[in-house]
PDB file of C-alpha atoms in Angstrom:
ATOM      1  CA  UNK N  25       0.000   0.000   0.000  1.00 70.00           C
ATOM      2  CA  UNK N  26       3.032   2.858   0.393  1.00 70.00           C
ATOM      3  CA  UNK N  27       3.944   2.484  -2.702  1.00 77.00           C
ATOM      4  CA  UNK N  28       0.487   3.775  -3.470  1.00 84.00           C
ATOM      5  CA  UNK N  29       0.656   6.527  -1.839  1.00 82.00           C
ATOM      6  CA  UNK N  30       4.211   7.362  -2.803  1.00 85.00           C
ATOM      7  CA  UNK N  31       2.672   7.554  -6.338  1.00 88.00           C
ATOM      8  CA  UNK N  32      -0.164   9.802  -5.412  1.00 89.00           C
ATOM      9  CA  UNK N  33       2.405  12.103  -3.413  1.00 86.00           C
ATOM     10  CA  UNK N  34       4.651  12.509  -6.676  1.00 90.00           C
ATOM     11  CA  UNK N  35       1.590  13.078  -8.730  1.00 92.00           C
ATOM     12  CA  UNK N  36       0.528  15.766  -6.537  1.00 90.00           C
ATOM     13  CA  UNK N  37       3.737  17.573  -6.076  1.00 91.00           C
ATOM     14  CA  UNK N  38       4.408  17.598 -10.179  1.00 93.00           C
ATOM     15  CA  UNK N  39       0.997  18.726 -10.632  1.00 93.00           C
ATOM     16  CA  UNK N  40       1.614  21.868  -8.169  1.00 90.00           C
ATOM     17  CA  UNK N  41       4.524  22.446  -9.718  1.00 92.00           C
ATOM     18  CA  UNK N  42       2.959  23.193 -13.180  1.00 92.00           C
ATOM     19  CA  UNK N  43       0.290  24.898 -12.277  1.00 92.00           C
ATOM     20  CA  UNK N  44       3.220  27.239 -10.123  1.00 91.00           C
ATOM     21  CA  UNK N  45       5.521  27.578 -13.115  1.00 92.00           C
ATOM     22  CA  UNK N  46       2.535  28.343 -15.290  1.00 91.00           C
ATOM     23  CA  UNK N  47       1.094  31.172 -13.438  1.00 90.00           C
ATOM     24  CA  UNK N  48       4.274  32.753 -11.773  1.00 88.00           C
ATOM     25  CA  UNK N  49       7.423  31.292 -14.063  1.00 88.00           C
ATOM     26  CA  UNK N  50      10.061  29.696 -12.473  1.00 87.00           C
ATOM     27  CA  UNK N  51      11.874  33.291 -11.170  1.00 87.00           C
ATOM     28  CA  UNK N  52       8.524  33.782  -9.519  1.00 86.00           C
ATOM     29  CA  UNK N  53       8.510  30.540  -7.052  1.00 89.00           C
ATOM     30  CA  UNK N  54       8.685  30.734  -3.175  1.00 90.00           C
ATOM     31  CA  UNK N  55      10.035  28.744  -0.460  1.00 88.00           C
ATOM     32  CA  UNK N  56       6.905  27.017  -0.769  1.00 88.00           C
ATOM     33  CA  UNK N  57       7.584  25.788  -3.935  1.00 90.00           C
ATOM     34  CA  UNK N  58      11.453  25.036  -3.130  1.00 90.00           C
ATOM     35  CA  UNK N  59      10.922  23.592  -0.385  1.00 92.00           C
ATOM     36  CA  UNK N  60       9.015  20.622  -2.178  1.00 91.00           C
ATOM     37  CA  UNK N  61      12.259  19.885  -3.917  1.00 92.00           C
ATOM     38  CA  UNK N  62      13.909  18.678  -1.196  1.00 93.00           C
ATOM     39  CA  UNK N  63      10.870  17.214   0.606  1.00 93.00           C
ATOM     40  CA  UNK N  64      10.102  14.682  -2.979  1.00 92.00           C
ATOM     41  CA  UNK N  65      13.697  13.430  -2.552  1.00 94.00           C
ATOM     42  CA  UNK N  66      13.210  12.339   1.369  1.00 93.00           C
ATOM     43  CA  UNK N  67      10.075  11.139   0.072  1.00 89.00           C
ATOM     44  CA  UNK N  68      11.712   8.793  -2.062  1.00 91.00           C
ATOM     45  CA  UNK N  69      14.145   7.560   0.379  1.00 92.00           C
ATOM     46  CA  UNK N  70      11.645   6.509   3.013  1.00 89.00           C
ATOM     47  CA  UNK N  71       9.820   4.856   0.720  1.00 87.00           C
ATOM     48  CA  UNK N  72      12.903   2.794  -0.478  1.00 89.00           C
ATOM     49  CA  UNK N  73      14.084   2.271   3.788  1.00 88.00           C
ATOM     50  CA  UNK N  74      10.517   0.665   4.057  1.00 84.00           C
ATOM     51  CA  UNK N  75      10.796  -1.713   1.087  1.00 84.00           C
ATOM     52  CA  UNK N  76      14.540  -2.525   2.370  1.00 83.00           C
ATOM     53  CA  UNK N  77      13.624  -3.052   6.269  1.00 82.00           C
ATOM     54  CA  UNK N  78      10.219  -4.480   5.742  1.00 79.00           C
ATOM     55  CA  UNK N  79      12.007  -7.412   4.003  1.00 78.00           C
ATOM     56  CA  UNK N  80      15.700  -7.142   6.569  1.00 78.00           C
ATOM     57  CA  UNK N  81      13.582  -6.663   9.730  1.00 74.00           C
ATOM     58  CA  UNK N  82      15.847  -5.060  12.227  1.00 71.00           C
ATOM     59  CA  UNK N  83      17.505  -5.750  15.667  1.00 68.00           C
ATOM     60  CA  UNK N  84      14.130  -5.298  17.898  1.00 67.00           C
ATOM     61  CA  UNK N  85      12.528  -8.558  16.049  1.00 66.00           C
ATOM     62  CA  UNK N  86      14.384 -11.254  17.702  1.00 70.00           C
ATOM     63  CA  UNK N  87      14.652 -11.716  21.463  1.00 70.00           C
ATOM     64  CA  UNK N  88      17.753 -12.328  23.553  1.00 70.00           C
ATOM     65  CA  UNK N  89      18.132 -16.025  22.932  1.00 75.00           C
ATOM     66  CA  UNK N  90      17.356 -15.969  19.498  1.00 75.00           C
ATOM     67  CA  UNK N  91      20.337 -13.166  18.427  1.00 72.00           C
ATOM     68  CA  UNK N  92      22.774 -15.667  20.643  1.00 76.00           C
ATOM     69  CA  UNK N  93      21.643 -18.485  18.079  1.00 78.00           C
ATOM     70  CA  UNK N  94      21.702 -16.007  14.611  1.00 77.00           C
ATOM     71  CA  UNK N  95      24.724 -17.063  11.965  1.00 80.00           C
ATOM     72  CA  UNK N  96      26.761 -14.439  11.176  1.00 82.00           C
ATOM     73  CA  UNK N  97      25.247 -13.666   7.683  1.00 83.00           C
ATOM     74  CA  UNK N  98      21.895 -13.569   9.667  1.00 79.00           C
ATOM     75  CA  UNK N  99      23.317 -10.399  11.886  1.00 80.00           C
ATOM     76  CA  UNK N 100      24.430  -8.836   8.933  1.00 85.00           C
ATOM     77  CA  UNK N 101      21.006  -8.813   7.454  1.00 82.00           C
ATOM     78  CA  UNK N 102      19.589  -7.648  10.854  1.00 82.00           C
ATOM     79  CA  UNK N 103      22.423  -5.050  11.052  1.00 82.00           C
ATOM     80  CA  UNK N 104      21.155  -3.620   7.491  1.00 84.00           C
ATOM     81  CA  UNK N 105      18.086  -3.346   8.209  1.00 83.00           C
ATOM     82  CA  UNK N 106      18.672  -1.921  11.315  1.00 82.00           C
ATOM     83  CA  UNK N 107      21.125   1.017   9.715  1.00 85.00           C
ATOM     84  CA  UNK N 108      18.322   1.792   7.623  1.00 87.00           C
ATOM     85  CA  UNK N 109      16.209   1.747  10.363  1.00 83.00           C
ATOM     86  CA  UNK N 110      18.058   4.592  12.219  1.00 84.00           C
ATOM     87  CA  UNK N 111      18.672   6.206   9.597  1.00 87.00           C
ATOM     88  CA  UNK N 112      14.701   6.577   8.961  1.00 87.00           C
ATOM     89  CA  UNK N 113      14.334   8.710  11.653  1.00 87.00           C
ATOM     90  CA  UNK N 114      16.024  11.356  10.537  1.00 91.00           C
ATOM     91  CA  UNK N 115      14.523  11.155   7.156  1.00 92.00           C
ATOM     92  CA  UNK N 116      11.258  10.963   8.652  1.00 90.00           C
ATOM     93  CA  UNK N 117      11.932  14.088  10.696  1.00 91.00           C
ATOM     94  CA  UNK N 118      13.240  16.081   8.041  1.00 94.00           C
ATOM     95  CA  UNK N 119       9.743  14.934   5.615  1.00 92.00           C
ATOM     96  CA  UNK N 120       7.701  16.835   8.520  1.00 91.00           C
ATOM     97  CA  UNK N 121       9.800  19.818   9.044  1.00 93.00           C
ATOM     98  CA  UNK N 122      10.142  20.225   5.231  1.00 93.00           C
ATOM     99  CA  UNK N 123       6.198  20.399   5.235  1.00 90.00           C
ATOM    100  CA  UNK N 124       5.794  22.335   8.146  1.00 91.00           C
ATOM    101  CA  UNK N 125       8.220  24.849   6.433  1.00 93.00           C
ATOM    102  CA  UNK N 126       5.677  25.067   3.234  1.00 91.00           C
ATOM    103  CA  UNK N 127       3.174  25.990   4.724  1.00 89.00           C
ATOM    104  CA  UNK N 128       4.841  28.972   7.014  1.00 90.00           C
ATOM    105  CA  UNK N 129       6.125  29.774   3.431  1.00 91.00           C
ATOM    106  CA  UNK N 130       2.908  29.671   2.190  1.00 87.00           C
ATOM    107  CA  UNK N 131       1.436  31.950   5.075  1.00 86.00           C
ATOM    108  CA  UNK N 132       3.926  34.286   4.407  1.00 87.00           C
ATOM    109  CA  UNK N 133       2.933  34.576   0.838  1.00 87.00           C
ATOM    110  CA  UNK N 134      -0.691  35.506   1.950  1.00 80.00           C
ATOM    111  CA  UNK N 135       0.684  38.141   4.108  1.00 80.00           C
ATOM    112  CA  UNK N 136      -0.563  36.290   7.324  1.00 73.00           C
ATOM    113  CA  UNK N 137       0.988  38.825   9.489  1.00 71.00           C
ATOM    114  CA  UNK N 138      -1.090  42.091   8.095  1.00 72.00           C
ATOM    115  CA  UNK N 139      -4.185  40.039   9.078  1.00 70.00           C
ATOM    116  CA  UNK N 140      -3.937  39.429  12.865  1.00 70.00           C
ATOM    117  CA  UNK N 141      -1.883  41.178  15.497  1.00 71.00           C
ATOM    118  CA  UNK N 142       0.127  38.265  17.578  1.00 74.00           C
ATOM    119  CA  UNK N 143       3.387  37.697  19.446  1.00 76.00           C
ATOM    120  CA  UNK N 144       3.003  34.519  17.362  1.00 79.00           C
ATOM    121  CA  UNK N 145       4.445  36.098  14.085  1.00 84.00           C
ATOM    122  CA  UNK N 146       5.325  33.667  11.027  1.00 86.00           C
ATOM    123  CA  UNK N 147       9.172  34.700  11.270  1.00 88.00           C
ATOM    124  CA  UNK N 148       9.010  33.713  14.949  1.00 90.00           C
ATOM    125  CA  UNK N 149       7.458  30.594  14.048  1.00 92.00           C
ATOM    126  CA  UNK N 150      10.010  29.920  11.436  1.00 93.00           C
ATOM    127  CA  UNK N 151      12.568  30.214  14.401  1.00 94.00           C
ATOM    128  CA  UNK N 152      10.613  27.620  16.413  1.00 94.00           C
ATOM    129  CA  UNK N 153      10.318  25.320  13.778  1.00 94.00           C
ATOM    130  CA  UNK N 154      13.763  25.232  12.892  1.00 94.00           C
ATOM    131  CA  UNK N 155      15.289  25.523  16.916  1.00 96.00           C
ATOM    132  CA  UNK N 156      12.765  22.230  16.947  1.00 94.00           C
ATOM    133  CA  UNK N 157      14.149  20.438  14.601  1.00 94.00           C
ATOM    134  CA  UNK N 158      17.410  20.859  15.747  1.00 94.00           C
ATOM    135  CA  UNK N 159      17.029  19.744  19.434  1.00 92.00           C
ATOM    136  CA  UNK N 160      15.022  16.477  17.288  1.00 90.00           C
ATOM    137  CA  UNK N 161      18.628  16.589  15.727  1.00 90.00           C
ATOM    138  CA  UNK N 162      20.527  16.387  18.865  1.00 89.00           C
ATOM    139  CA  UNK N 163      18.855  13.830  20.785  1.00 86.00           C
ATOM    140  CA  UNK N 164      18.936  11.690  17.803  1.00 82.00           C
ATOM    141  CA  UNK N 165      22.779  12.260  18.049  1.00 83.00           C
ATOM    142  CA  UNK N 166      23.438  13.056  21.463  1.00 80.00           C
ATOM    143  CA  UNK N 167      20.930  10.730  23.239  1.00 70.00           C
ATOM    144  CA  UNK N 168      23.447   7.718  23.489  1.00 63.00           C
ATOM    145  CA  UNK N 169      26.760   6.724  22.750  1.00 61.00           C
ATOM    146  CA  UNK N 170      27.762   4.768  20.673  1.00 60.00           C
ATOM    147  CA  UNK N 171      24.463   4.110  18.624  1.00 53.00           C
ATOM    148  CA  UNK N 172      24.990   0.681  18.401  1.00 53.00           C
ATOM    149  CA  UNK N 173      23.789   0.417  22.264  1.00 51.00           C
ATOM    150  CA  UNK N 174      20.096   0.509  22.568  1.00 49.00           C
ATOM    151  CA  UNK N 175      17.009   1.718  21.743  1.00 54.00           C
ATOM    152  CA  UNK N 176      16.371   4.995  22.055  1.00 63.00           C
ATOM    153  CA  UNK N 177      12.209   5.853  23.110  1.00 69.00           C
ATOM    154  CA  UNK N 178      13.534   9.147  23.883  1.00 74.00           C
ATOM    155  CA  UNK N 179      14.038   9.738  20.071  1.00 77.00           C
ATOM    156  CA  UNK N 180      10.704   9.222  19.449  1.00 78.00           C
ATOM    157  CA  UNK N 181       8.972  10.789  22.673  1.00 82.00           C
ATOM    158  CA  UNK N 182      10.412  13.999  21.498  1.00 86.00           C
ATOM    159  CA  UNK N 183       9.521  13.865  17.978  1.00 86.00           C
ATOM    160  CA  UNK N 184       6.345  13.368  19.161  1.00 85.00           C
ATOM    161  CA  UNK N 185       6.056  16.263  21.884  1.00 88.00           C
ATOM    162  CA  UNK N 186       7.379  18.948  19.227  1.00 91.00           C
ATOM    163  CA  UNK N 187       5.485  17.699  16.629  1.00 89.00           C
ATOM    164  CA  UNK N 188       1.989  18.256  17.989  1.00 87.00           C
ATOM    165  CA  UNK N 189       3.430  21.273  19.596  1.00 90.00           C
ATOM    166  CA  UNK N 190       5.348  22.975  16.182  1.00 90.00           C
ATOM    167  CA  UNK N 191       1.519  22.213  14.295  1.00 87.00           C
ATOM    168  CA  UNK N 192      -0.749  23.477  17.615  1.00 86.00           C
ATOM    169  CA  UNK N 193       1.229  26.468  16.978  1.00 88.00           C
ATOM    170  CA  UNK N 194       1.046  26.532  13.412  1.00 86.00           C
ATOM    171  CA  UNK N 195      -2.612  26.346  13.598  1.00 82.00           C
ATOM    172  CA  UNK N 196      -3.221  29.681  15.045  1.00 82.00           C
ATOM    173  CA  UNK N 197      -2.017  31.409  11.769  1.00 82.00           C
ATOM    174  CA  UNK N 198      -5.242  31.223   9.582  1.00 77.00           C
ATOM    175  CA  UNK N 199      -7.785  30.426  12.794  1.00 72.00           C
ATOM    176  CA  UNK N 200      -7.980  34.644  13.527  1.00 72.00           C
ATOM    177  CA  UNK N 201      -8.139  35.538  10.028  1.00 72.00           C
ATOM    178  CA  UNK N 202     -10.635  32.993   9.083  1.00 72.00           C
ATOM    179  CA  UNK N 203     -12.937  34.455  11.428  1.00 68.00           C
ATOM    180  CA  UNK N 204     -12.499  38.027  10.607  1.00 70.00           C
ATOM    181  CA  UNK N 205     -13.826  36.711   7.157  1.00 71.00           C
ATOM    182  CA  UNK N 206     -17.377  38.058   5.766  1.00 75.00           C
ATOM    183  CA  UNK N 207     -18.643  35.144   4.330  1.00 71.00           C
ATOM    184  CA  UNK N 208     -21.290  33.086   5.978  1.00 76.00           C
ATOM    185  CA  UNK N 209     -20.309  30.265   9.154  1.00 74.00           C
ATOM    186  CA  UNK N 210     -20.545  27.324   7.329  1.00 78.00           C
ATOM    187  CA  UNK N 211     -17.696  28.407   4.646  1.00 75.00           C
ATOM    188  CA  UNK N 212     -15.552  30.137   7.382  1.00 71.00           C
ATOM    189  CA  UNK N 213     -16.135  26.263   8.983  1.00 73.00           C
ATOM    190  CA  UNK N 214     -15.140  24.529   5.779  1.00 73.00           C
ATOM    191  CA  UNK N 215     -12.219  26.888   4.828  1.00 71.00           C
ATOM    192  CA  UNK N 216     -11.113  26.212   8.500  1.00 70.00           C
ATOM    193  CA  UNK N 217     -11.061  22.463   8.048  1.00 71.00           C
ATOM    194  CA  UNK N 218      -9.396  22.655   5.048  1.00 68.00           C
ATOM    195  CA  UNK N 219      -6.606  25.148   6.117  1.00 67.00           C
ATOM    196  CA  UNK N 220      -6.118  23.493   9.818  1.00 65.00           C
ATOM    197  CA  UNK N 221      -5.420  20.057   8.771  1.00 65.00           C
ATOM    198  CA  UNK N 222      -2.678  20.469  11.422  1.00 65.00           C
ATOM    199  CA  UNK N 223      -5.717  18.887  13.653  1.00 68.00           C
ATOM    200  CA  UNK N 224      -5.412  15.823  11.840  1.00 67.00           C
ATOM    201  CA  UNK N 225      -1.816  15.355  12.088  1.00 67.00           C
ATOM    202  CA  UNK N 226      -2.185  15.743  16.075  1.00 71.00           C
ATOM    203  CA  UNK N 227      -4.904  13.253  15.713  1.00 71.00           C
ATOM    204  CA  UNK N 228      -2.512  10.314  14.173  1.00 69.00           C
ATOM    205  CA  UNK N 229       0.636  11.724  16.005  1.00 65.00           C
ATOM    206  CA  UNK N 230      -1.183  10.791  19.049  1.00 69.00           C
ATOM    207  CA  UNK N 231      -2.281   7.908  18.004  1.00 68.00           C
ATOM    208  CA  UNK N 232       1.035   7.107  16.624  1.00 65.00           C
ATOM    209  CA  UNK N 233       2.731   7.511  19.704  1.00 61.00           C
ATOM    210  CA  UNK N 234       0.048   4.985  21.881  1.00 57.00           C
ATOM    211  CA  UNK N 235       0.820   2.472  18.714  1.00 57.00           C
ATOM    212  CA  UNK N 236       4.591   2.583  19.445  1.00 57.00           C
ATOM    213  CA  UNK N 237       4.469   2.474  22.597  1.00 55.00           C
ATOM    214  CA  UNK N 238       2.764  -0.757  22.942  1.00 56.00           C
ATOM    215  CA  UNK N 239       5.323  -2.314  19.935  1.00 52.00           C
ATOM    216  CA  UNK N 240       7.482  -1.215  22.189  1.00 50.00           C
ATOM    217  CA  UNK N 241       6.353  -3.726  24.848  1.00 50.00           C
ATOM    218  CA  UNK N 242       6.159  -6.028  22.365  1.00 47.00           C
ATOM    219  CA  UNK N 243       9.409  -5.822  20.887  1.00 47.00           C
ATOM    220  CA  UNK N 244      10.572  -9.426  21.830  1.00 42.00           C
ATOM    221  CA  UNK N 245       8.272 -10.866  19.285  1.00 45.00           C
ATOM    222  CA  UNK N 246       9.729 -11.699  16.031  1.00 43.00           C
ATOM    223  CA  UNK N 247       7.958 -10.194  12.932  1.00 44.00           C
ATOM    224  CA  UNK N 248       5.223 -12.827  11.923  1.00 42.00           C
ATOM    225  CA  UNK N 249       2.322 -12.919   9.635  1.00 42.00           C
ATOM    226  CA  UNK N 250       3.489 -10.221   7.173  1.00 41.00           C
ATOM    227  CA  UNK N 251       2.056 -10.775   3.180  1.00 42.00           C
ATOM    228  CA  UNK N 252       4.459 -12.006   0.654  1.00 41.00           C
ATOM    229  CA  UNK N 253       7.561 -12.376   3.993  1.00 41.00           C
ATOM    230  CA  UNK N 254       6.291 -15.009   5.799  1.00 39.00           C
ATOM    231  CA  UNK N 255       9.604 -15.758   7.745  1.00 41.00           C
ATOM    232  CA  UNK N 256      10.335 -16.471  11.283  1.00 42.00           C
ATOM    233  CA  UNK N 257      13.399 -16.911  12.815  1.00 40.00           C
ATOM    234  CA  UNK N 258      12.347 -19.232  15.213  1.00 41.00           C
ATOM    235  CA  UNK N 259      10.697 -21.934  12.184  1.00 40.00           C
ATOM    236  CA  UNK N 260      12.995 -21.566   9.620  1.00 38.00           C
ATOM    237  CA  UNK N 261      13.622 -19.494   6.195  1.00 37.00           C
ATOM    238  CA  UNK N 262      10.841 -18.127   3.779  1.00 40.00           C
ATOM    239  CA  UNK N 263       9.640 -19.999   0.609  1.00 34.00           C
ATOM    240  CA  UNK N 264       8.325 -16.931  -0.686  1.00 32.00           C
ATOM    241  CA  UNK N 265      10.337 -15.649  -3.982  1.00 32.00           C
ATOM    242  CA  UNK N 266      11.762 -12.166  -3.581  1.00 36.00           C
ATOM    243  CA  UNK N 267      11.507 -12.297   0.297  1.00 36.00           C
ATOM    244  CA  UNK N 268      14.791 -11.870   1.999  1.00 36.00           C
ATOM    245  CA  UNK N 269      15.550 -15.375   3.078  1.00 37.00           C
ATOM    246  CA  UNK N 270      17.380 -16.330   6.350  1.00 38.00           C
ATOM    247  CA  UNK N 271      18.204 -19.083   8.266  1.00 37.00           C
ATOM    248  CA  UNK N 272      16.897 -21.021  10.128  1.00 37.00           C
ATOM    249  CA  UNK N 273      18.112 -20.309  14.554  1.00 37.00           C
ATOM    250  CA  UNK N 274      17.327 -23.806  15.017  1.00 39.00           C
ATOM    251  CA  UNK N 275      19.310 -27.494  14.229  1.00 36.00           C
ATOM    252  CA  UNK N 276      19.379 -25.888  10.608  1.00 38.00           C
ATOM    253  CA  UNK N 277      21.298 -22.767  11.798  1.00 39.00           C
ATOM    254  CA  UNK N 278      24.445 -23.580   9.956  1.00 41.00           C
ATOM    255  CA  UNK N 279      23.036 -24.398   6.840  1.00 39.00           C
ATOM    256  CA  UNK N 280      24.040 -22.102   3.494  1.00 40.00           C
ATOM    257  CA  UNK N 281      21.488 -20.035   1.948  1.00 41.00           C
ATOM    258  CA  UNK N 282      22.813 -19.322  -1.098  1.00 40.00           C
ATOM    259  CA  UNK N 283      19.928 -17.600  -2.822  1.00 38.00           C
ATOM    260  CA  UNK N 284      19.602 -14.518  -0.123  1.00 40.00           C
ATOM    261  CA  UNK N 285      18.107 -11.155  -1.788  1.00 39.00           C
ATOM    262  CA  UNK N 286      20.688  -9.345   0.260  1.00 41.00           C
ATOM    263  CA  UNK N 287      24.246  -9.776   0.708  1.00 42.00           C
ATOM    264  CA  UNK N 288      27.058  -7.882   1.365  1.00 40.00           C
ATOM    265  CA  UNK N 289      27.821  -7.927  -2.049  1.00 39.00           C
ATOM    266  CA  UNK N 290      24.750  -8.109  -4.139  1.00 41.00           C
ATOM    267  CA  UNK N 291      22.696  -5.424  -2.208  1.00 40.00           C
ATOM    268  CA  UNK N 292      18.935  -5.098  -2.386  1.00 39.00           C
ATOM    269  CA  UNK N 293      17.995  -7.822  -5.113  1.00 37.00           C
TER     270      UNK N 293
END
């Protein structure tokens, strides 16, 4: 299904694109419009981390005894998946921010300020924004040392908490000047649903975070029932073509798999 919606996401962002260069020109785009650039290519690379590590798995789907019993070229598909894994978070991170930043560009285009008298001003929010991403930066790096060490819930607590809070604060650009509107209450309603979609993204960050926080608990488990990768370390490799095939932790654990998808070698086959 996300490659789906990796489609639709490209579709939409080269459609706004020519109907920008077609009314404005290129010379005439904003940081809006730039700021997509960067956002389609981190698009891209999560969609390619989820293909790699929903196929590697990572280091949080075996248990203790199970990663004493893994061959060696089973660790190095865990560790790959894992790498990509880490790295995801900062791609992830850097997906939001870059939206976030369109739409304070896009504010700023509409002259936001001019329409409401607040502390809250879109250049103080683009300070926020960006002072928020870099403490998400710095726990990321900071948190603990080496990386290799454990998991890190912080990471993910405090994308959370500055997520919800960078959008809550987002959200009261275009509430005031909605209001001050003269059209009748059930546009200024609509308009405001369709301009505060920030509520939404609360909505599944919350949600998001009460998800992950009971995988969390659940983390021993191995990865099971998953369409087209049916593997589990425990029972043995995957008969599935194009899954990611591993051995088997049991009496089989020494036995060659010679037809792996990955390998330090080969890459992503």
């Amino acid at each position: 299904m996300w490659h789906v919606w990796y489609a639709i996401g490209v579709v939409v962002i080269f459609a706004r694109w020519t109907v920008r260069i077609r009314t404005v020109g290129v010379r005439g785009l904003d940081g809006d419009d730039l700021f997509s650039i960067p956002f389609l290519a981190l698009w891209t690379i999560n969609a390619f981390i989820v293909y790699a590590t929903y196929y590697s798995g990572g280091n949080i789907d075996v248990t203790a005894e199970q990663a004493e019993q893994l061959s060696d070229r089973d660790v190095w598909v865990l560790e790959y998946g894992s790498k990509w894994e880490f790295a995801s978070f900062f791609t992830y991170c850097a997906t939001i921010w870059c939206l976030k930043f369109m739409v304070l560009f896009f504010y700023r285009r509409l002259k936001a300020d001019e329409w409401r008298q607040t502390v809250l001003t879109v250049k103080r929010l683009f300070w926020i924004n960006g002072l928020a991403y870099l403490a998400l930066f710095l726990t990321a790096m900071l948190g603990c040392r080496p990386h290799r060490c454990t998991f890190r819930p912080q990471n993910f607590w405090v994308l959370v908490v500055l997520n919800v809070l960078t959008d809550a604060l987002i959200m009261t650009i275009p509430v005031p000047i909605l209001w001050q509107l003269r059209v009748s209450r059930l546009r200024k309603v609509g308009v405001s649903l369709l301009l505060c979609s920030g509520v939404f993204v609360i909505s599944t960050a919350v949600k998001a975070s009460h998800g992950t926080s009971k995988q969390t608990e659940l983390s021993k488990l191995s990865r099971l029932s998953r369409p087209g990768n049916t593997r589990d370390l425990d029972q043995g490799p995957d008969t599935m073509s194009g899954a990611i095939e591993m051995q088997a932790v049991e009496p089989r654990a020494e036995q060659e798999q010679d037809d792996l998808a990955i390998s330090p070698t080969r890459g992503v086959g």
